[in-house]
Coordinates of C-alpha atoms and ligand atoms in Angstrom, one line a residue:
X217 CA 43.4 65.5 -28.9
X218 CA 40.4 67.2 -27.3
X219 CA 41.8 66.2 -23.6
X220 CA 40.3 69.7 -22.1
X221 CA 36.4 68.8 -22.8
X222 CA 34.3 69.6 -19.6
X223 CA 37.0 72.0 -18.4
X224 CA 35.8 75.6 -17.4
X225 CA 38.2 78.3 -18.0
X226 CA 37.9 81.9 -17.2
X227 CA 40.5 84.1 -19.0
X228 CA 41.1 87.4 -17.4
X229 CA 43.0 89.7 -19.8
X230 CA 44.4 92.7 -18.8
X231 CA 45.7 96.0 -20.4
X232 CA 49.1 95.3 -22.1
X233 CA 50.7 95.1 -25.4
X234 CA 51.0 91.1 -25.2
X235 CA 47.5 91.2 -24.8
X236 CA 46.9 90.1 -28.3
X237 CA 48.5 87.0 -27.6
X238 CA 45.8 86.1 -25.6
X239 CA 44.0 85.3 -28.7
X240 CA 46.6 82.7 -29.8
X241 CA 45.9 81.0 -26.3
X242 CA 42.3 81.5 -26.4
X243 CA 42.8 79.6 -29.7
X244 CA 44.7 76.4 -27.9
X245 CA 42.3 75.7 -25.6
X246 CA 39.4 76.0 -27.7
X247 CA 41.5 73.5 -29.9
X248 CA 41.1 71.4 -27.0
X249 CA 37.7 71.0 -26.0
X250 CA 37.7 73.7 -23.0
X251 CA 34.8 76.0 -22.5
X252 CA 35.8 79.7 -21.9
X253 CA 34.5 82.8 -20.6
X254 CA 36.7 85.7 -20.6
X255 CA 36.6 89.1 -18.6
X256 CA 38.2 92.3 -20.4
X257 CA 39.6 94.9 -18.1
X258 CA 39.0 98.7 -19.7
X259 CA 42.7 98.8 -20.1
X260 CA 42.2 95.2 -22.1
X261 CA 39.9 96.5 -24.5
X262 CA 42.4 99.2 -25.5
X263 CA 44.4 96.2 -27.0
X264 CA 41.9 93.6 -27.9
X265 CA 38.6 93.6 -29.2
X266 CA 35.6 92.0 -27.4
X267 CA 34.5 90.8 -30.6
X268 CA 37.6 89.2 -31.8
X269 CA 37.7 87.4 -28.0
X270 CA 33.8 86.7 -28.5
X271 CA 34.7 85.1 -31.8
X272 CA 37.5 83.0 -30.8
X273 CA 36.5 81.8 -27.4
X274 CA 32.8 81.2 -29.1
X275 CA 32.0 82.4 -25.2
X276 CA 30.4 85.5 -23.4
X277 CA 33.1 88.1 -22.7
X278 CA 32.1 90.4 -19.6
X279 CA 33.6 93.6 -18.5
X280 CA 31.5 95.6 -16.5
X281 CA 31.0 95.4 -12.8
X282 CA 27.4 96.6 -12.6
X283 CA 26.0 95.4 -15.5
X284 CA 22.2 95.1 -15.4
X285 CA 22.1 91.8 -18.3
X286 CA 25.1 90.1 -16.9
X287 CA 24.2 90.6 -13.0
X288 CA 20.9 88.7 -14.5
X289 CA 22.4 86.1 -16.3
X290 CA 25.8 85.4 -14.4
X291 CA 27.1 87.3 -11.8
X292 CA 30.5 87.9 -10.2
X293 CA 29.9 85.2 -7.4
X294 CA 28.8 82.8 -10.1
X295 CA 31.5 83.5 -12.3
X296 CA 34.0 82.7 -10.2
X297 CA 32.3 79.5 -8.9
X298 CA 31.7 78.5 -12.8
X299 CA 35.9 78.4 -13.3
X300 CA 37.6 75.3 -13.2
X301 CA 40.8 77.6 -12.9
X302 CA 41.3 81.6 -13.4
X303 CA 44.0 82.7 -15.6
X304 CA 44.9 86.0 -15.6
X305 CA 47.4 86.7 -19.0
X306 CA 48.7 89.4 -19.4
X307 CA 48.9 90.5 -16.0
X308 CA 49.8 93.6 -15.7
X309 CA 51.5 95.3 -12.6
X310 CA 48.6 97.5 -12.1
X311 CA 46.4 94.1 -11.6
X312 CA 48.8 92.2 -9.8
X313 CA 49.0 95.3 -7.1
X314 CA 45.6 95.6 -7.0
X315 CA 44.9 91.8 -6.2
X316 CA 48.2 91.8 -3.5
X317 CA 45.9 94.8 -2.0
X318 CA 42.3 93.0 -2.1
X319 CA 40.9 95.6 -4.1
X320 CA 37.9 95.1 -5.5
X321 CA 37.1 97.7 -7.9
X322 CA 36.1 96.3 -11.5
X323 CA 34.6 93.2 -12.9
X324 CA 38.6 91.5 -13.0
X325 CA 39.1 92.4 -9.6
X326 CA 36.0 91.4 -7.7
X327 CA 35.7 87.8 -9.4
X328 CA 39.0 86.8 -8.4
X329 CA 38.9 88.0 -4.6
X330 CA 35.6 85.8 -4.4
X331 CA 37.6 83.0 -6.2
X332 CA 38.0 79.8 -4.4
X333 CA 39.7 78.4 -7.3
X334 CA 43.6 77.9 -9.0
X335 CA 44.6 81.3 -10.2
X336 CA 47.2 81.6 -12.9
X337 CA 48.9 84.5 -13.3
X338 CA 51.3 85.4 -16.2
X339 CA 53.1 89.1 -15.7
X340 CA 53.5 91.3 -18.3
X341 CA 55.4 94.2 -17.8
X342 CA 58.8 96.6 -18.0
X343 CA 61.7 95.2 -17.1
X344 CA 61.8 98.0 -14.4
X345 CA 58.2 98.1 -13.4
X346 CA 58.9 94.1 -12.9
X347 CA 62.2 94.7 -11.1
X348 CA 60.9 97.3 -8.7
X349 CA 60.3 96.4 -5.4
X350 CA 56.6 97.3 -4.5
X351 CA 55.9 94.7 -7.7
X352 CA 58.4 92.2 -5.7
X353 CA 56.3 92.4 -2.9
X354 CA 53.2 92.6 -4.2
X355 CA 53.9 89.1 -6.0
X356 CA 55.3 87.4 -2.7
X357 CA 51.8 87.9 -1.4
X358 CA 50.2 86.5 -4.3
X359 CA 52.3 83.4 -3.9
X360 CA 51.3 83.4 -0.2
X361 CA 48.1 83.4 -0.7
X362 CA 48.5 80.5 -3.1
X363 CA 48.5 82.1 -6.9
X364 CA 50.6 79.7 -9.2
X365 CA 52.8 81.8 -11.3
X366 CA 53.9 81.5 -15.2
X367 CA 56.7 83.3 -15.8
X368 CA 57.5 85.9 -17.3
X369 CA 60.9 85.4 -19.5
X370 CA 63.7 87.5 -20.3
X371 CA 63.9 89.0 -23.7
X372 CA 63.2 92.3 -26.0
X373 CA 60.3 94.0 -25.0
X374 CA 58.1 96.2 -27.0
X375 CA 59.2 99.2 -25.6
X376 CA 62.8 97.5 -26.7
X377 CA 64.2 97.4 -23.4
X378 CA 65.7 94.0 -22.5
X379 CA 65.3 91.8 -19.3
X380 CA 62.9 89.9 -17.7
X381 CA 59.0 91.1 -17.9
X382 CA 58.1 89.8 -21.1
X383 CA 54.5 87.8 -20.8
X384 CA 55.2 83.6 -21.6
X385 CA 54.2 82.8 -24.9
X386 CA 51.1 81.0 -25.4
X387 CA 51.9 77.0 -25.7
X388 CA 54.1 77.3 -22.9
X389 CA 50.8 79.0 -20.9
X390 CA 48.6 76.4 -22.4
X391 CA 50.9 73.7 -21.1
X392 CA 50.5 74.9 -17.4
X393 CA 46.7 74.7 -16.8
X394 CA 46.9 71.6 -19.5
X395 CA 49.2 69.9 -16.9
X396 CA 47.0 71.1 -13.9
X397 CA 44.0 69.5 -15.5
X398 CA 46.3 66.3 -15.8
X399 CA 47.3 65.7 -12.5
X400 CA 43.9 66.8 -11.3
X401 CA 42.4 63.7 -12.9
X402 CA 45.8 61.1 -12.2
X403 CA 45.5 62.4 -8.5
X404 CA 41.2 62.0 -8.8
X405 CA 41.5 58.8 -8.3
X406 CA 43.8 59.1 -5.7
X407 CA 42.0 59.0 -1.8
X408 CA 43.4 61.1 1.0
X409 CA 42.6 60.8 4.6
X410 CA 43.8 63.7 6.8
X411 CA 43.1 63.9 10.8
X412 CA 42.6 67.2 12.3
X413 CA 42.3 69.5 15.9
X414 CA 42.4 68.2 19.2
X415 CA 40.0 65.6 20.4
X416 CA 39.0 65.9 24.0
X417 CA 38.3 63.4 26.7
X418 CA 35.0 64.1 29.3
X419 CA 35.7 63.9 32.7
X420 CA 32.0 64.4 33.5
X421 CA 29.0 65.8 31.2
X422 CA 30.3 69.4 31.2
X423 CA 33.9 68.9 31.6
X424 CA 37.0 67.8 29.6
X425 CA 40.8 67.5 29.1
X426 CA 42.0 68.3 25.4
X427 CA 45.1 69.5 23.3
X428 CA 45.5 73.1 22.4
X429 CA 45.0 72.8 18.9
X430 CA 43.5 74.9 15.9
X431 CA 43.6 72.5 13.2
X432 CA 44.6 75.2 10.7
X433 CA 47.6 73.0 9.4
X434 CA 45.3 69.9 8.7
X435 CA 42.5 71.6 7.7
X436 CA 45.1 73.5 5.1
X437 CA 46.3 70.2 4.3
X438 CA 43.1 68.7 3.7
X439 CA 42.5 71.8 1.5
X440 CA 45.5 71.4 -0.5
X441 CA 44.6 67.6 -1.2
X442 CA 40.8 68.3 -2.6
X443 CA 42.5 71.2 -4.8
X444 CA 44.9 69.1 -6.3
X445 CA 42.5 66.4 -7.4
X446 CA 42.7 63.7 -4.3
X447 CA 39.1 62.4 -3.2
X448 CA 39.8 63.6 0.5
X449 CA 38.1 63.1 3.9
X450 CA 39.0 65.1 6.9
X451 CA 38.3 63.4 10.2
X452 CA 38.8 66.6 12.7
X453 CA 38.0 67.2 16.6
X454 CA 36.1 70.6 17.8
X455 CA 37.7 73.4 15.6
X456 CA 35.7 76.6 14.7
X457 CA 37.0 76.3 11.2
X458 CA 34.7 75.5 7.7
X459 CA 35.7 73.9 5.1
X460 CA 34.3 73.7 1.4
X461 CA 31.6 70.8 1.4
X462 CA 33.0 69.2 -1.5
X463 CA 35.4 67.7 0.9
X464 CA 34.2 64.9 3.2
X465 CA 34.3 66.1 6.6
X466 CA 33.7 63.8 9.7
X467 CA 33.8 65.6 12.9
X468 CA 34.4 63.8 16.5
X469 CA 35.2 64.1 20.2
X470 CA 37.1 61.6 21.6
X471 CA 40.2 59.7 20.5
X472 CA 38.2 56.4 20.5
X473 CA 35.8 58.3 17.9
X474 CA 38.9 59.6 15.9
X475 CA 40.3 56.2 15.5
X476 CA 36.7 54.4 14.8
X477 CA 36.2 56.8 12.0
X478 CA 39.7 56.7 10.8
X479 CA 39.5 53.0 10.6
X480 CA 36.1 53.0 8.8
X481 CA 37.4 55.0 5.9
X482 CA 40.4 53.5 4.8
X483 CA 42.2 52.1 2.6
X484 CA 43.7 55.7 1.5
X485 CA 46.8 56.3 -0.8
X486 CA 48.0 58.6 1.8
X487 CA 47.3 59.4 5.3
X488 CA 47.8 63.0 6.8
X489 CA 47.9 62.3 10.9
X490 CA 47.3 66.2 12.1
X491 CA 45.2 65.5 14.6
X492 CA 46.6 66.8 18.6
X493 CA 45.1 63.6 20.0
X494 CA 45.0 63.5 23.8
X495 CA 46.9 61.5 25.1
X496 CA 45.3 60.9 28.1
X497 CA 41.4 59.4 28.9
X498 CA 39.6 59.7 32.0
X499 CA 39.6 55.4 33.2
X500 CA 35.4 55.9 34.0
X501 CA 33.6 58.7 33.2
X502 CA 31.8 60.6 36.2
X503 CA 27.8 60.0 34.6
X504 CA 27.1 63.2 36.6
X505 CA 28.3 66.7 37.1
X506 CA 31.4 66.4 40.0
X507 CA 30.6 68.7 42.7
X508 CA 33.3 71.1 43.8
X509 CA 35.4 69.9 46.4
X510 CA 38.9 70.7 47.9
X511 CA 40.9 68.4 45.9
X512 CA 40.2 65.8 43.2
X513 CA 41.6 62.8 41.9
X514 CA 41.0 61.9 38.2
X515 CA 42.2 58.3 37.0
X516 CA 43.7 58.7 33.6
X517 CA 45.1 55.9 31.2
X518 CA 46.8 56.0 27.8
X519 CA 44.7 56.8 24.6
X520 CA 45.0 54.8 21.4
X521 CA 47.9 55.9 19.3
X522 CA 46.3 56.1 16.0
X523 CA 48.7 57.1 13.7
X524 CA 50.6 54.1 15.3
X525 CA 48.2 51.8 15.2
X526 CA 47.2 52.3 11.4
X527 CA 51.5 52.6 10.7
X528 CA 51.6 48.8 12.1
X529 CA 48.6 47.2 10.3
X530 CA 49.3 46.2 6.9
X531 CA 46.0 45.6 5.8
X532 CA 44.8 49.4 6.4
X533 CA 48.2 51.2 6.2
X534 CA 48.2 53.1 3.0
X535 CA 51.3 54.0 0.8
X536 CA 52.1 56.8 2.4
X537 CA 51.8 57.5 6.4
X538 CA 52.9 60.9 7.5
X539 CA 52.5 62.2 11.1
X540 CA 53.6 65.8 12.9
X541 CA 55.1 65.9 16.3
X542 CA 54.8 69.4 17.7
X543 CA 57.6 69.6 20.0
X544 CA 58.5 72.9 22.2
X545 CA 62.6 71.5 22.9
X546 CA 65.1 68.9 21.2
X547 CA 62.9 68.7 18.3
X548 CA 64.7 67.0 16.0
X549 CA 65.5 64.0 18.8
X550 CA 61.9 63.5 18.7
X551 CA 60.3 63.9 15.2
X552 CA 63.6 61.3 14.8
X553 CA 62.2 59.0 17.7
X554 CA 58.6 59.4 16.4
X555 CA 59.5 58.5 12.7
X556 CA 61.0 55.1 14.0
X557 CA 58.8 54.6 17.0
X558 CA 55.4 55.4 15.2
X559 CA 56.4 53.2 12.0
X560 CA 55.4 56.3 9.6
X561 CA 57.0 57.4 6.1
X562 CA 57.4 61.2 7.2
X563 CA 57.2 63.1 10.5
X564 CA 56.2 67.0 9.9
X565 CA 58.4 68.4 13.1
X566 CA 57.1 72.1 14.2
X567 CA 58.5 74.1 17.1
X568 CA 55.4 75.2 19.0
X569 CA 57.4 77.2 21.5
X570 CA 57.5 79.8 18.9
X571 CA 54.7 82.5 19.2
X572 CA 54.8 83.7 15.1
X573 CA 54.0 79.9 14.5
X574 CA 52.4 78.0 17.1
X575 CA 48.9 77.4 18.0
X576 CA 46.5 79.0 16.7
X577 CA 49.1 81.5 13.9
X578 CA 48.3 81.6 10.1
X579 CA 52.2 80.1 9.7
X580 CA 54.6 78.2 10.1
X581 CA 57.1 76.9 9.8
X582 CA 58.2 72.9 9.5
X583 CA 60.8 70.6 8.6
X584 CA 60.1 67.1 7.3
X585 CA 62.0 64.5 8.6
X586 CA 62.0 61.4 5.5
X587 CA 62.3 57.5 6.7
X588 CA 65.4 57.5 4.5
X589 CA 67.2 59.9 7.1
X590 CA 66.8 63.3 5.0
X591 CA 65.7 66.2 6.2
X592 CA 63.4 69.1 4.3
X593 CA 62.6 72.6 5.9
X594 CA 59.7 74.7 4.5
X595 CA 60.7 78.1 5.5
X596 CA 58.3 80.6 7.6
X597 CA 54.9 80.8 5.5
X598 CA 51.4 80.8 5.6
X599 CA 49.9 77.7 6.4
X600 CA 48.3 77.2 3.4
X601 CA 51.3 77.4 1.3
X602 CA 53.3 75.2 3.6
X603 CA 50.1 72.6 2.9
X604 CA 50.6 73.0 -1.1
X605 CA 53.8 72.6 -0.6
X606 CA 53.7 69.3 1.5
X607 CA 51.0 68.3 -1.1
X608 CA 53.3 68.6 -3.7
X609 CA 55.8 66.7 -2.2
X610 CA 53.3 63.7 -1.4
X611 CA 52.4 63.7 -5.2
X612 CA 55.4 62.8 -6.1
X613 CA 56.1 60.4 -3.9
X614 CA 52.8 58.5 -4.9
X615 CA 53.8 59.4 -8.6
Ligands
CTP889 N1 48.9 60.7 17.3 C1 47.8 59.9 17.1 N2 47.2 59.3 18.2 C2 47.5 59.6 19.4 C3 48.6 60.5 19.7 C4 49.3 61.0 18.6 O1 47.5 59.6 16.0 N3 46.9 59.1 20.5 C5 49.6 61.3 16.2 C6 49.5 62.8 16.0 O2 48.3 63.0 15.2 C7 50.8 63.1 15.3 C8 51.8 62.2 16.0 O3 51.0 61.1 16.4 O4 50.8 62.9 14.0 C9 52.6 62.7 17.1 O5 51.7 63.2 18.0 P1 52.3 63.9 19.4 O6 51.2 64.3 20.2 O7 53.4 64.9 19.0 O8 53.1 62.6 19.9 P2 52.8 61.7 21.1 O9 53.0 60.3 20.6 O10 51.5 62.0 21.8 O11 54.0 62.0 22.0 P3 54.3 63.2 23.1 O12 52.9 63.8 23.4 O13 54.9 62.5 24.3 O14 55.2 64.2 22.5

């Protein structure tokens, strides 16, 4: 079953004794119909031959940094951008430290720090050197910054210690990235819809009220979606964020705008309401700048709800509807009342009172609050991995 044809895989193999098993995985997916490029650390070739990777990957095996014929041909930027995914196997504790640091000093190092792809990693290493604690920490980063991990298991080890260090053997490595490719095309055909940032609401041409918002969380989330195969559109307000163009981005002012664009591109499987609406619109719009004057009265009336009003129509409301309520007291109480009142399948509940993870942080830190009364909390992390995590969680509830 050649269900990997089309897929791009670059194999980073790194110094270690379970190095040669690379081959044996090199093998599988070749079996498969994937196309592979590998990249040989010094330490690799030690191991491994280049030739005998060459042979089996029938691909172009790099391993220098500043090579003149393969800065020509491919270069680091372009070899990352090639990838489907990046597996790293063996990785060794060297590499692992040196990624956790963002070091960037051979061919290995530099592709994956201008990666903007799913990284594997499977250790390989002494039971020690895997037990200390600068490895410990050096892998919670990794996972941080989003780096799926594949084991390693416990068992004799070459040096014939015994414990836990020893790389994953090579089916079990093959079925990970198999299975990623798998869900990536089941959740293809999957659409996701996520709202983002504040909107704001002009008083007059140079004025406005508006949330304080960053839209990190929804623009994570958004992220999260396109990686893991959904067909996603972001709909955000005025951030200063980028996102990666593959993913359909629709920016706006207003609420009004928000909810027009919102409206125009559903149906979705899910819906992501991140947004910091306003709540609040100026009742007529000054046409001209106000003057300055002692006091001033603005007119306000109530915005569109518009994770409300998408919740309460059937035709548009898609399987799953999942809103946030950043609350700064008795949050619980209101993510609860805003589950019921808002008609949605999840509320996200944040305390924004908190400085390490309010506006504008990297983290933070969430608990989701299910229609069925059950109650999740994703610990303090960074925002991107509280998004894959979320993510996950709404792929198994469309699964
Ligand atoms: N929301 C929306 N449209 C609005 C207001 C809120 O879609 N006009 C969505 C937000 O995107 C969020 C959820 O509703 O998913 C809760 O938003 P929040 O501002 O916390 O709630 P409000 O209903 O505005 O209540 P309050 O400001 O009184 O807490």
């Amino acid at each position: 079953m050649k269900n990997l044809i089309d897929k791009k895989i670059l194999y980073i193999i790194c110094g270690g004794i379970s190095a040669y098993k690379s081959l044996e995985t090199i093998r599988l997916f070749k079996r498969n119909g994937a196309e592979i490029k590998t990249i040989l650390t010094n330490s690799a070739k030690e191991f491994i031959t280049p030739l005998s990777v060459a042979s089996l990957s029938q691909g172009k095996v790099y391993s220098d940094l500043f090579s003149v014929e393969n800065e020509s041909e491919m270069d680091h930027i372009a070899l990352s951008r090639w990838a489907d995914v990046i597996l790293i196997a063996p990785a060794t504790a060297n590499t692992i430290s040196k990624l956790a640091q963002g070091t960037s000093d051979d061919l290995a190092s530099t592709v994956v720090l201008a990666s903007n792809k799913e990284i594997y990693l499977a250790p390989a290493m002494n039971v020690r050197m895997w037990e200390h604690q600068s490895t410990k920490q050096n892998l919670k980063k990794l996972i941080n910054y989003g780096y799926k991990l594949i084991g390693p298991e416990i068992g004799e080890m070459a040096c014939g210690e015994y414990g836990e260090g020893k790389m994953t053997e090579p089916d079990k490595i093959f079925y990970e990235i198999n299975n990623y490719f798998l869900n990536l095309k089941k959740n293809k055909k999957l659409k996701a819809l996520v709202t983002a940032g504040p909107t704001i609401e002009y008083i007059d041409p140079v004025r406005f009220i508006t949330n304080k918002s960053s839209g990190k969380q929804g623009y994570e989330i958004a992220k999260s979606l396109f990686k893991k195969g959904f067909n996603t559109t972001l709909i955000s307000g005025p951030t200063n964020l980028k996102i990666d163009n593959s993913i359909k981005l629709i920016e706006v002012e207003t609420a009004d705008e928000m909810l027009l664009e919102t409206k125009k591109n559903l149906p979705a499987d899910v819906a992501v309401f991140s947004a910091a609406v306003a709540d609040f619109k100026i009742n007529k719009k000054y046409e001209d700048k106000i003057k300055k004057q002692d006091s001033l009265n603005l007119n306000l009336k109530k915005n569109v709800d518009i994770l409300s009003y998408v919740s309460s129509h059937n035709s548009m409301r898609p399987d799953l509807v999942i809103g946030f309520a950043a609350e700064t007291d008795n949050i619980e109480n209101n993510a609860e009342k805003k589950l019921n009142n808002k008609n949605c399948d999840w509320i996200i509940a944040n305390d924004v009172s908190n400085k390490k993870i309010g506006f504008n942080s990297d983290f933070n830190e969430v608990t989701i609050h299910y229609s069925n009364k059950n109650k999740e909390k994703l610990s303090y992390k960074k925002k991107s991995q509280i998004s894959d995590e979320i993510v996950d969680r709404i792929i198994n509830q469309l699964n």
